[in-house]
């Protein structure tokens, strides 16, 4: 591990002031410290922001939620308003990591975690995300777990977060503080597709500090679900995941929010599927049609082509579950194999 | 041989070292801090084949805290005559696999050594590498023998003619991936040189073995090397021999003239501490209409490195499982530019029985016979290839008892028809087997003047409970209460003993302990129980006894039953129930035995559904070299699991009447689960692991 300086910030201004140059912010450290050990992350200064008092969850005047960047994942998943108003968010958070990791990991850290692509994490191999221009061995090599949507010649990485998937579905807004003043960046646009600059995961600029994530009021999200497909029954990243909220009246979809995880460089908002569903009958046939509409743009690689039918199936199943079941709460998502 | 009356043996006693372990007082190899300690961090090759042309040592010597950077140009010479060529660390410019040690940096702190190792520039002349095990590889050859000393090939009758004439034939090819045995405690070594020689604190399955390996390597008599390893956090075969880091630590300590500590990281373990070879196995079974086997052919191909030959005995269990007049087993090996495979829990049996027991399930379906009945019909009277009688063989009893407990009766064999909501449910069965070994060991037993006893043997407790079981055995042999008997193990200064390997630890060490205790009791009787102030000691060496053992065919058997549920939308397969019924002689401690058996079964479940080391063809390393990427079963994967055993009285084994139980639990599990997956879905997965991408197309 390369030597680095450690500073502890106690408020947002002092954190932003310290976050210059080759500094990185330290939250729970559940990803960053690993990356430092691997030599992937080499900050000169580590600015510990765990003492910055942005660790609360508050209801906004508009009926949404303002979630502090430092809120621990465990606390987020257990919050009564999250459980009641956004069950898919609570389900997604508890589907990630382990109990110990969720006790440490923060909201901002979860949003900003890096891809678990094997090549990115091994500094003895090329990777355009880690060393721009060095190449992408994953395209020809092992990419079973990598992207089927929105990838580029330069990068086929996936974003690993579960939490970010319902946030993208909800259209959450990421609040950012910087030396130039505050900004608000809406999701899903907060994360970026790789294009020819895969080294940039998000729209954040050096020194930017995420301070909060704001959830809009969305009453029908009280009926929502996160379904994570994974190889191992726990403590595994999603092979494919779906976050969906459905507003059905008289058998017709009035509105919906859908995002996919494990399929792209970003938590993938399924806008085509949403458009296909709005105003359509809430039937298995229409759900399948919507899923096909979304996945028509998929460009799988040889060893992850299975993700296309998998994503289609899981999306359809999740929508069917939302229309069929009356008792969907965070605790209700214990389908046997999930 | 008669077994000894033993009141403690057979009791579900707590571990004698439990308190020490849970309070952190049990000291593991890394937790030794001799004075003036320095830290070594190895540098691994970043090419899979070629030559090291230069190492920029001077640059890292400028870094703070760095004491030395050692590579083959400045390393002390070793003497690996006739030894394991893997241990000839830093002796040559040749690179044989990616991840091989090419240098080691020694520094005042772990952090300094790590950073220097990271920035050390090593230049290579790389050659084209070949890291792909594939059928028809031009480099396939017939090794002289397979691990540890079995014939490479066997043949009886005319299997080809029998297959051609058979009413029913199963001809299927199964493959298993490379798998890495990753004990919870990674390998670690602390090496200390002084005027008397070399002391090594090591995490090992056999202190005597490590001593006997290190001594000639460094030109020392065995008495000048001491290996200390009182507690070991798991091994699974990965610590049964000295891997190169042990030699590297000793070499570095010698070079810098200070004690050196070297811990292998989890990531490094995927190249340098052994793994299970991938296998490709073709199994052909010929049977008559009633399912009676007329031919069994099992042909395996495997890999080893160019450094040394490790030929796993994949098809060996097929030689004794079922009766058939015509039979053949073969092993072919190819030497690739890959890390050297080694022992991983049930080498041979684990991958081999996945193939054989999957094929038996396919045959049962082809013959429309219940898979348990099929196995019973093909039960041999004697060991089919050697003709030797079995000292005990209770496979059928295990199958029947398991069927009763599991609720097998009335099972509809039709695949793919049991739906529960969005799940397809099925059940499967497979047989387990593991050979009984016993190896020479020595022990001393000592009566102390305070009325207590001390028993010494260089055994290893790698988490199995060996220390506890040996204390039970010794207490009974001495007719003393457990708390008056102290068993000292894990130190090469103790009487030499067999490694904790081959499921032979308890049998080998227990025999020596019993004999030493018996000898001491004889002495005590002769003195009417009087113990002088300096104590009384007796010793035993079981070499003659073990060599004189009658040559029965000796194996432990078992039957495993699995119920799986497969999600029809996603192909996710989860094991709902797993039951193992075993016949393994006398169970010496039901508590630790159950842990061994369900631990093995859990590892088998993990092998069935999750574990795969992915070879990166471009770079030549195992790509998924950490626990986030190499999946081992988590608690949520293991739901209803149980292991039970039937009474088995076999006096021909050892004084305890026991068979080894460390490995049999992993044998057959993968087949039972694969068979259940087929029963659930109608999809036969012949390529482990059974992950959702192999099922998602088949179940929708």
PDB file of N, CA and C in Angstrom, chain A residues 1 46 154 157 162 234 236 279 303 315:
ATOM      1  N   UNK A   1       0.843  -1.185   0.000  1.00  0.00           N
ATOM      2  CA  UNK A   1       0.000   0.000   0.000  1.00  0.00           C
ATOM      3  C   UNK A   1       0.884   1.243   0.000  1.00  0.00           C
ATOM      4  N   UNK A  46      -6.317  10.874   2.412  1.00  0.00           N
ATOM      5  CA  UNK A  46      -7.594  10.248   2.681  1.00  0.00           C
ATOM      6  C   UNK A  46      -8.345  11.168   3.646  1.00  0.00           C
ATOM      7  N   UNK A 154     -14.264   0.364 -25.237  1.00  0.00           N
ATOM      8  CA  UNK A 154     -13.256   0.623 -24.203  1.00  0.00           C
ATOM      9  C   UNK A 154     -13.554  -0.110 -22.911  1.00  0.00           C
ATOM     10  N   UNK A 157     -17.583  -2.952 -18.221  1.00  0.00           N
ATOM     11  CA  UNK A 157     -17.790  -3.121 -16.782  1.00  0.00           C
ATOM     12  C   UNK A 157     -19.248  -2.894 -16.409  1.00  0.00           C
ATOM     13  N   UNK A 162     -26.363  -2.540  -5.557  1.00  0.00           N
ATOM     14  CA  UNK A 162     -27.790  -2.841  -5.522  1.00  0.00           C
ATOM     15  C   UNK A 162     -28.587  -1.581  -5.214  1.00  0.00           C
ATOM     16  N   UNK A 234     -26.272 -15.525  -0.775  1.00  0.00           N
ATOM     17  CA  UNK A 234     -26.043 -14.222  -0.151  1.00  0.00           C
ATOM     18  C   UNK A 234     -24.600 -13.835  -0.397  1.00  0.00           C
ATOM     19  N   UNK A 236     -23.150 -11.895  -2.622  1.00  0.00           N
ATOM     20  CA  UNK A 236     -22.692 -11.983  -4.008  1.00  0.00           C
ATOM     21  C   UNK A 236     -23.298 -10.821  -4.773  1.00  0.00           C
ATOM     22  N   UNK A 279     -50.035   2.980 -19.767  1.00  0.00           N
ATOM     23  CA  UNK A 279     -51.291   2.912 -20.502  1.00  0.00           C
ATOM     24  C   UNK A 279     -51.615   1.535 -21.031  1.00  0.00           C
ATOM     25  N   UNK A 303     -19.995 -14.747 -23.682  1.00  0.00           N
ATOM     26  CA  UNK A 303     -20.168 -15.486 -22.444  1.00  0.00           C
ATOM     27  C   UNK A 303     -21.144 -14.832 -21.459  1.00  0.00           C
ATOM     28  N   UNK A 315     -37.520  -9.433 -15.094  1.00  0.00           N
ATOM     29  CA  UNK A 315     -38.350  -8.229 -15.205  1.00  0.00           C
ATOM     30  C   UNK A 315     -39.829  -8.613 -15.269  1.00  0.00           C
TER      31      UNK A 315
END
